[in-house]
Structures are given as structure tokens and as C-alpha cells.
Short mmCIF file of C-alpha atoms and ligand atoms in Angstrom, two decimals:
data_model
loop_
_atom_site.label_atom_id
_atom_site.label_comp_id
_atom_site.label_asym_id
_atom_site.label_seq_id
_atom_site.Cartn_x
_atom_site.Cartn_y
_atom_site.Cartn_z
CA UNK A 261 -33.81 -80.86 -69.37
CA UNK A 262 -36.88 -80.28 -67.16
CA UNK A 263 -37.17 -76.59 -68.21
CA UNK A 264 -36.39 -76.52 -71.46
CA UNK A 265 -38.55 -73.30 -73.23
CA UNK A 266 -39.61 -71.49 -70.25
CA UNK A 267 -38.59 -68.52 -68.88
CA UNK A 268 -38.16 -67.96 -65.26
CA UNK A 269 -37.61 -64.54 -63.18
CA UNK A 270 -36.11 -64.73 -60.10
CA UNK A 271 -36.15 -61.58 -57.93
CA UNK A 272 -33.35 -59.92 -55.69
CA UNK A 273 -30.85 -62.37 -57.73
CA UNK A 274 -27.50 -60.74 -57.36
CA UNK A 275 -26.55 -62.82 -54.53
CA UNK A 276 -27.43 -65.38 -51.96
CA UNK A 277 -30.40 -67.65 -52.50
CA UNK A 278 -31.46 -65.83 -55.53
CA UNK A 279 -28.44 -66.48 -57.33
CA UNK A 280 -28.36 -69.82 -56.71
CA UNK A 281 -31.92 -70.37 -57.86
CA UNK A 282 -30.74 -68.33 -61.20
CA UNK A 283 -27.99 -70.89 -61.59
CA UNK A 284 -30.08 -74.20 -61.07
CA UNK A 285 -32.84 -73.14 -63.47
CA UNK A 286 -30.44 -72.29 -65.73
CA UNK A 287 -28.93 -75.85 -65.76
CA UNK A 288 -32.04 -77.20 -65.84
CA UNK A 289 -32.62 -75.30 -69.08
CA UNK A 290 -34.73 -72.12 -68.35
CA UNK A 291 -34.15 -68.60 -69.64
CA UNK A 292 -33.54 -66.21 -66.37
CA UNK A 293 -34.38 -62.76 -65.93
CA UNK A 294 -31.96 -61.80 -63.64
CA UNK A 295 -32.94 -58.90 -61.11
CA UNK A 296 -30.84 -56.72 -58.75
CA UNK A 297 -31.70 -53.26 -56.86
CA UNK A 298 -28.11 -52.07 -55.79
CA UNK A 299 -25.55 -54.94 -56.75
CA UNK A 300 -24.82 -54.31 -60.55
CA UNK A 301 -21.60 -56.38 -59.97
CA UNK A 302 -23.34 -59.25 -58.18
CA UNK A 303 -26.19 -59.30 -61.11
CA UNK A 304 -23.08 -59.67 -63.62
CA UNK A 305 -21.54 -62.13 -61.48
CA UNK A 306 -24.56 -64.02 -61.80
CA UNK A 307 -24.93 -63.44 -65.53
CA UNK A 308 -21.14 -64.92 -65.92
CA UNK A 309 -22.15 -67.90 -63.83
CA UNK A 310 -24.91 -68.59 -66.38
CA UNK A 311 -22.73 -68.13 -69.44
CA UNK A 312 -20.40 -70.48 -68.14
CA UNK A 313 -23.42 -73.32 -67.63
CA UNK A 314 -24.77 -72.29 -71.15
CA UNK A 315 -27.78 -71.16 -70.26
CA UNK A 316 -29.18 -68.03 -71.54
CA UNK A 317 -30.33 -65.08 -69.63
CA UNK A 318 -31.36 -61.45 -70.18
CA UNK A 319 -28.72 -59.05 -69.73
CA UNK A 320 -27.57 -55.42 -70.99
CA UNK A 321 -23.93 -55.93 -70.81
CA UNK A 322 -23.77 -59.66 -71.99
CA UNK A 323 -20.95 -60.33 -74.04
CA UNK A 324 -22.60 -61.51 -76.85
CA UNK A 325 -20.20 -61.77 -79.30
CA UNK A 326 -18.61 -64.59 -77.34
CA UNK A 327 -21.75 -66.38 -76.04
CA UNK A 328 -24.53 -66.35 -78.66
CA UNK A 329 -26.88 -68.55 -76.64
CA UNK A 330 -25.98 -66.38 -73.38
CA UNK A 331 -27.80 -63.26 -74.12
CA UNK A 332 -29.81 -60.42 -72.83
CA UNK A 333 -29.84 -58.01 -69.73
CA UNK A 334 -30.63 -57.92 -65.98
CA UNK A 335 -32.95 -55.52 -65.09
CA UNK A 336 -32.73 -53.18 -62.09
CA UNK A 337 -35.87 -53.17 -60.00
CA UNK A 338 -36.97 -51.87 -56.43
CA UNK A 339 -39.34 -54.37 -55.19
CA UNK A 340 -40.01 -52.13 -52.76
CA UNK A 341 -41.81 -49.94 -55.69
CA UNK A 342 -45.38 -50.89 -57.05
CA UNK A 343 -44.24 -49.35 -60.56
CA UNK A 344 -40.76 -50.95 -60.59
CA UNK A 345 -42.45 -54.31 -59.98
CA UNK A 346 -44.21 -53.78 -62.79
CA UNK A 347 -41.93 -52.25 -64.76
CA UNK A 348 -39.83 -55.31 -64.07
CA UNK A 349 -42.31 -58.08 -65.15
CA UNK A 350 -43.10 -56.11 -68.44
CA UNK A 351 -39.69 -55.62 -69.50
CA UNK A 352 -39.40 -59.52 -68.96
CA UNK A 353 -41.86 -60.66 -71.30
CA UNK A 354 -40.89 -58.11 -73.39
CA UNK A 355 -37.56 -59.06 -73.68
CA UNK A 356 -38.13 -63.09 -73.71
CA UNK A 357 -42.04 -62.68 -75.00
CA UNK A 358 -43.39 -64.67 -72.11
CA UNK A 359 -42.85 -65.68 -68.72
CA UNK A 360 -43.83 -69.26 -67.16
CA UNK A 361 -41.79 -68.92 -63.68
CA UNK A 362 -41.80 -66.26 -60.76
CA UNK A 363 -39.71 -66.72 -58.53
CA UNK A 364 -40.23 -64.31 -55.34
CA UNK A 365 -36.96 -64.53 -54.15
CA UNK A 366 -36.05 -60.60 -52.81
CA UNK A 367 -36.45 -59.79 -49.09
CA UNK A 368 -34.93 -58.02 -46.66
CA UNK A 369 -34.97 -58.05 -42.43
CA UNK A 370 -34.14 -55.21 -40.13
CA UNK A 371 -32.88 -56.29 -36.53
CA UNK A 372 -34.55 -53.98 -33.65
CA UNK A 373 -36.62 -54.67 -30.53
CA UNK A 374 -40.24 -54.67 -31.09
CA UNK A 375 -40.51 -51.15 -29.61
CA UNK A 376 -37.81 -49.43 -31.29
CA UNK A 377 -39.09 -50.21 -34.53
CA UNK A 378 -39.16 -47.18 -36.85
CA UNK A 379 -41.65 -46.59 -39.43
CA UNK A 380 -39.32 -46.51 -42.26
CA UNK A 381 -37.97 -49.82 -41.36
CA UNK A 382 -41.57 -51.24 -41.24
CA UNK A 383 -42.50 -50.21 -44.11
CA UNK A 384 -39.18 -51.03 -46.19
CA UNK A 385 -39.69 -54.30 -44.99
CA UNK A 386 -42.91 -55.00 -45.42
CA UNK A 387 -42.82 -53.35 -48.82
CA UNK A 388 -40.47 -55.92 -50.20
CA UNK A 389 -40.98 -58.80 -48.63
CA UNK A 390 -45.27 -58.51 -49.15
CA UNK A 391 -46.32 -55.87 -51.17
CA UNK A 392 -43.44 -56.32 -53.92
CA UNK A 393 -44.37 -59.86 -53.77
CA UNK A 394 -48.20 -59.65 -53.98
CA UNK A 395 -47.87 -56.81 -57.07
CA UNK A 396 -45.38 -58.91 -58.92
CA UNK A 397 -47.43 -61.63 -58.78
CA UNK A 398 -50.30 -60.01 -59.58
CA UNK A 399 -48.88 -58.94 -62.93
CA UNK A 400 -47.46 -62.32 -63.38
CA UNK A 401 -51.00 -63.93 -63.51
CA UNK A 402 -52.39 -61.22 -65.42
CA UNK A 403 -50.02 -61.92 -68.03
CA UNK A 404 -50.94 -65.70 -67.73
CA UNK A 405 -54.55 -65.19 -67.64
CA UNK A 406 -54.14 -62.69 -70.94
CA UNK A 407 -52.24 -65.20 -72.73
CA UNK A 408 -54.20 -68.39 -71.51
CA UNK A 409 -51.22 -70.30 -70.08
CA UNK A 410 -50.86 -72.21 -67.27
CA UNK A 411 -47.36 -70.99 -64.81
CA UNK A 412 -45.70 -71.61 -61.18
CA UNK A 413 -45.14 -69.76 -58.83
CA UNK A 414 -42.49 -69.97 -56.01
CA UNK A 415 -42.42 -67.97 -52.95
CA UNK A 416 -38.97 -68.02 -50.74
CA UNK A 417 -40.50 -67.34 -47.48
CA UNK A 418 -38.46 -68.49 -43.98
CA UNK A 419 -39.08 -70.89 -41.06
CA UNK A 420 -40.06 -67.31 -39.79
CA UNK A 421 -43.53 -67.68 -41.78
CA UNK A 422 -44.38 -69.83 -38.67
CA UNK A 423 -41.70 -69.72 -36.51
CA UNK A 424 -41.30 -66.48 -33.54
CA UNK A 425 -38.02 -64.77 -34.43
CA UNK A 426 -37.65 -61.92 -31.39
CA UNK A 427 -36.28 -58.41 -32.73
CA UNK A 428 -37.42 -59.22 -36.30
CA UNK A 429 -41.36 -58.68 -35.81
CA UNK A 430 -41.86 -56.84 -39.18
CA UNK A 431 -39.92 -59.55 -41.08
CA UNK A 432 -42.21 -61.92 -39.44
CA UNK A 433 -45.53 -60.26 -39.94
CA UNK A 434 -43.77 -60.23 -43.70
CA UNK A 435 -43.36 -63.75 -43.97
CA UNK A 436 -46.45 -64.83 -42.29
CA UNK A 437 -48.71 -62.40 -44.74
CA UNK A 438 -46.68 -64.69 -47.17
CA UNK A 439 -47.78 -67.53 -46.20
CA UNK A 440 -51.48 -66.85 -46.26
CA UNK A 441 -51.00 -64.87 -49.64
CA UNK A 442 -49.88 -68.84 -50.79
CA UNK A 443 -52.81 -70.37 -49.65
CA UNK A 444 -55.66 -67.59 -50.82
CA UNK A 445 -53.81 -67.68 -54.32
CA UNK A 446 -53.64 -71.62 -54.32
CA UNK A 447 -57.58 -71.43 -54.35
CA UNK A 448 -57.86 -68.52 -56.44
CA UNK A 449 -55.57 -69.55 -59.32
CA UNK A 450 -56.42 -73.11 -59.28
CA UNK A 451 -58.89 -73.10 -62.00
CA UNK A 452 -56.03 -71.12 -64.52
CA UNK A 453 -53.41 -74.42 -64.12
CA UNK A 454 -51.48 -71.86 -62.15
CA UNK A 455 -49.69 -73.26 -59.17
CA UNK A 456 -48.28 -71.39 -56.03
CA UNK A 457 -46.10 -72.67 -52.88
CA UNK A 458 -43.70 -71.50 -50.60
CA UNK A 459 -40.23 -72.72 -50.15
CA UNK A 460 -39.01 -71.72 -46.35
CA UNK A 461 -35.48 -71.68 -45.34
CA UNK A 462 -33.94 -71.96 -42.08
CA UNK A 463 -30.23 -70.30 -41.42
CA UNK A 464 -28.46 -70.05 -45.09
CA UNK A 465 -25.18 -68.71 -45.76
CA UNK A 466 -25.96 -66.35 -47.38
CA UNK A 467 -25.35 -62.20 -47.08
CA UNK A 468 -28.71 -61.61 -45.19
CA UNK A 469 -26.96 -63.55 -42.37
CA UNK A 470 -23.35 -61.67 -42.61
CA UNK A 471 -23.38 -60.42 -38.74
CA UNK A 472 -24.52 -63.81 -37.76
CA UNK A 473 -21.64 -65.49 -39.69
CA UNK A 474 -19.17 -63.26 -38.19
CA UNK A 475 -20.32 -63.48 -34.65
CA UNK A 476 -19.05 -66.99 -33.24
CA UNK A 477 -21.18 -66.91 -30.51
CA UNK A 478 -24.48 -65.93 -31.89
CA UNK A 479 -23.13 -69.04 -34.94
CA UNK A 480 -22.44 -71.37 -32.10
CA UNK A 481 -25.72 -70.72 -30.37
CA UNK A 482 -27.65 -71.07 -34.00
CA UNK A 483 -25.77 -74.38 -34.59
CA UNK A 484 -26.91 -76.21 -31.43
CA UNK A 485 -30.68 -75.41 -32.73
CA UNK A 486 -29.99 -77.15 -35.96
CA UNK A 487 -30.08 -80.89 -35.59
CA UNK A 488 -28.23 -81.22 -38.81
CA UNK A 489 -25.54 -79.13 -37.29
CA UNK A 490 -24.76 -76.71 -39.87
CA UNK A 491 -26.04 -73.90 -41.99
CA UNK A 492 -27.77 -74.89 -45.49
CA UNK A 493 -26.13 -73.66 -48.98
CA UNK A 494 -28.28 -71.79 -51.55
CA UNK A 495 -28.24 -74.27 -53.85
CA UNK A 496 -29.66 -76.57 -51.28
CA UNK A 497 -32.80 -74.22 -51.07
CA UNK A 498 -32.63 -74.15 -55.12
CA UNK A 499 -32.97 -77.49 -55.95
CA UNK A 500 -36.39 -77.44 -54.46
CA UNK A 501 -37.49 -74.67 -56.41
CA UNK A 502 -36.24 -76.27 -59.50
CA UNK A 503 -38.77 -79.08 -58.50
CA UNK A 504 -41.49 -76.88 -57.64
CA UNK A 505 -40.96 -75.05 -60.85
CA UNK A 506 -41.14 -78.20 -63.17
CA UNK A 507 -43.85 -80.51 -64.24
CA UNK A 508 -43.02 -82.88 -61.96
CA UNK A 509 -44.81 -80.68 -59.41
CA UNK A 510 -47.68 -80.24 -61.48
CA UNK A 511 -50.15 -81.30 -58.61
CA UNK A 512 -48.95 -79.44 -55.46
CA UNK A 513 -50.11 -75.94 -54.66
CA UNK A 514 -50.48 -73.76 -51.60
CA UNK A 515 -48.03 -75.64 -49.74
CA UNK A 516 -44.79 -74.58 -47.85
CA UNK A 517 -42.07 -76.77 -47.83
CA UNK A 518 -38.75 -76.52 -45.07
CA UNK A 519 -35.62 -76.30 -45.76
CA UNK A 520 -34.28 -75.86 -42.58
CA UNK A 521 -31.60 -78.50 -41.39
CA UNK A 522 -34.80 -79.83 -38.59
CA UNK A 523 -34.37 -76.43 -37.36
CA UNK A 524 -38.50 -75.35 -37.21
CA UNK A 525 -39.21 -78.49 -35.07
CA UNK A 526 -36.30 -78.71 -32.79
CA UNK A 527 -37.78 -78.49 -29.23
CA UNK A 528 -35.75 -80.19 -26.56
CA UNK A 529 -35.95 -80.14 -22.45
CA UNK A 530 -32.40 -78.54 -21.44
C1 BGC B 58 -33.29 -65.22 -41.82
C2 BGC B 58 -31.89 -65.51 -40.90
C3 BGC B 58 -32.12 -66.12 -39.92
C4 BGC B 58 -32.39 -67.72 -40.33
C5 BGC B 58 -32.84 -68.51 -39.27
C6 BGC B 58 -34.06 -66.71 -42.16
O1 BGC B 58 -35.42 -66.16 -42.54
O2 BGC B 58 -33.02 -64.65 -42.61
O3 BGC B 58 -31.62 -64.20 -40.42
O4 BGC B 58 -30.99 -67.00 -39.23
O5 BGC B 58 -34.33 -67.40 -40.83
O6 BGC B 58 -33.33 -68.04 -38.12
#
């Protein structure tokens, strides 16, 4: 298996794309730390699915008598708090002895016209999507440099690291920042053998899109802009993450890979 002996932390993995990534990493043989903020039941579900695969995970309420190779505890942490982010990395390392792969997946978005965005909403989005990523990555890199090991960082960005998204200005700012963070760190971390890349999904069928999925008019309009004519599935994003986390991707750093059904470059004259 591609990732046997590796330990991965996936932030925001109680649902959606994060959960899909955990499952694919576990299938590839990695030990996985499942992180959640407000959905312990989702983290339990992710864990149960990992156990069904036969991977190993890190979760407090793991029924270890039933499955000796799948035990541990999930870690609750709010990625919007630097203190909690640092604790998350430290606790992951403490439990599994090390970390090899960091997937910065946790992300939020808030819908509002630019002129109505509150400071609280701006802070919420930037703190989770950018500040949390910055300091999780910093703590992970300190661990790798301190233990003289290489590692892989994969950021779950968005087509909106490039593409404007009216009514989501703070979200776009956060993803644009993530794009530059990746390019900058590819250079700073290269000599340590640490790679960093972005996976940029388009419209994926996950809870972040619940409102959209329940609005036939909006959904129809969106589908018209996707050349492949459908939303993506979390596992279609996760497969690329597994590749980027593996030795097959050792020479890839500082890049963004789009998983968007063709959405980003779709322009047509009406
Ligand atoms: C956003 C979704 C949006 C999709 C395509 C994603 O980054 O989270 O809300 O539907 O991009 O625009």
C-alpha cells in the first residue's frame, strides 16, 4: 500500500471532503487523525468507516476490543484558534509518535454582499481558512525539521483561489491567500524535502453546499456552467490528495490542481 507506515492529519474530517480524504488515506494504508470542531457524531461516523476499511485511526471512544488495529481518538479543535491548532498538532504527534502528512481541509464560507460583511464574519472565515492553515502548517513543519524528516502538505483550496465569487469576498481572499502561502512555502521548505500543493475543488456535493443543493434554480444555473454537467463527489477530490501525499508525487511542489469538472475555464458567448 502506497501510504503504509505514514501518519496523516486531516483537519475538518467529520464530514464532506475531509471525511472522503480520511477514507482514501486509510485505504492507502495511512494512520489517520480525524479532526472535528462541532460534529463529534460525524467524527464517529468517519472513524466507523475507517474501521470498516481496516485502517487505523486516533479516537477516544474507539471500540478497541472489537478492532485491535483501529484504535485511538479523534481530536476536537477549532482551526480558528491558534492555541487549539497547536494543541491539535502536538496531540496527533503524541498519539502516533509522528506526523508525515498534513491535509489542511477545514474551511468555512459566509454569504453576504461585500458592503454587508461584518467584522465577525470576516474574522471567522479568515481565521479558519487562512490563519489556522498558516499555524497548523508552521507547527507541522517545526516537527518535521526537528525530527529531520520530510513530509507532505496538501491544502484544500478552491477554484476561488483564482475565480471571483460574488457575495463571498472573504472566502475568496482566504483562498487567494492560501494560493500564495503554497507558492511561498514551496520555496522555503524545498531544501527540507517538504512539499506543499493545493487541491482546488469546484462544486462538490458536501454540506458546505446544502443551501445550493436545496435550491433547484441555483443548482440548475450552476450545473450549466460545469462542462461535465454534474457536481463532484468527495472521493474524486480525495484520490488526488492520496497521490499528492505519496512518493509518486515527490517532485511536485508549489502547484494547484483543479478538480472542478471544467468549471474554472468555462467561458461561452451566449
Ligand atoms: C465553494 C462552493 C461553491 C464552489 C463552486 C467552492 O469553493 O465552497 O460553495 O459552490 O466553490 O463555486
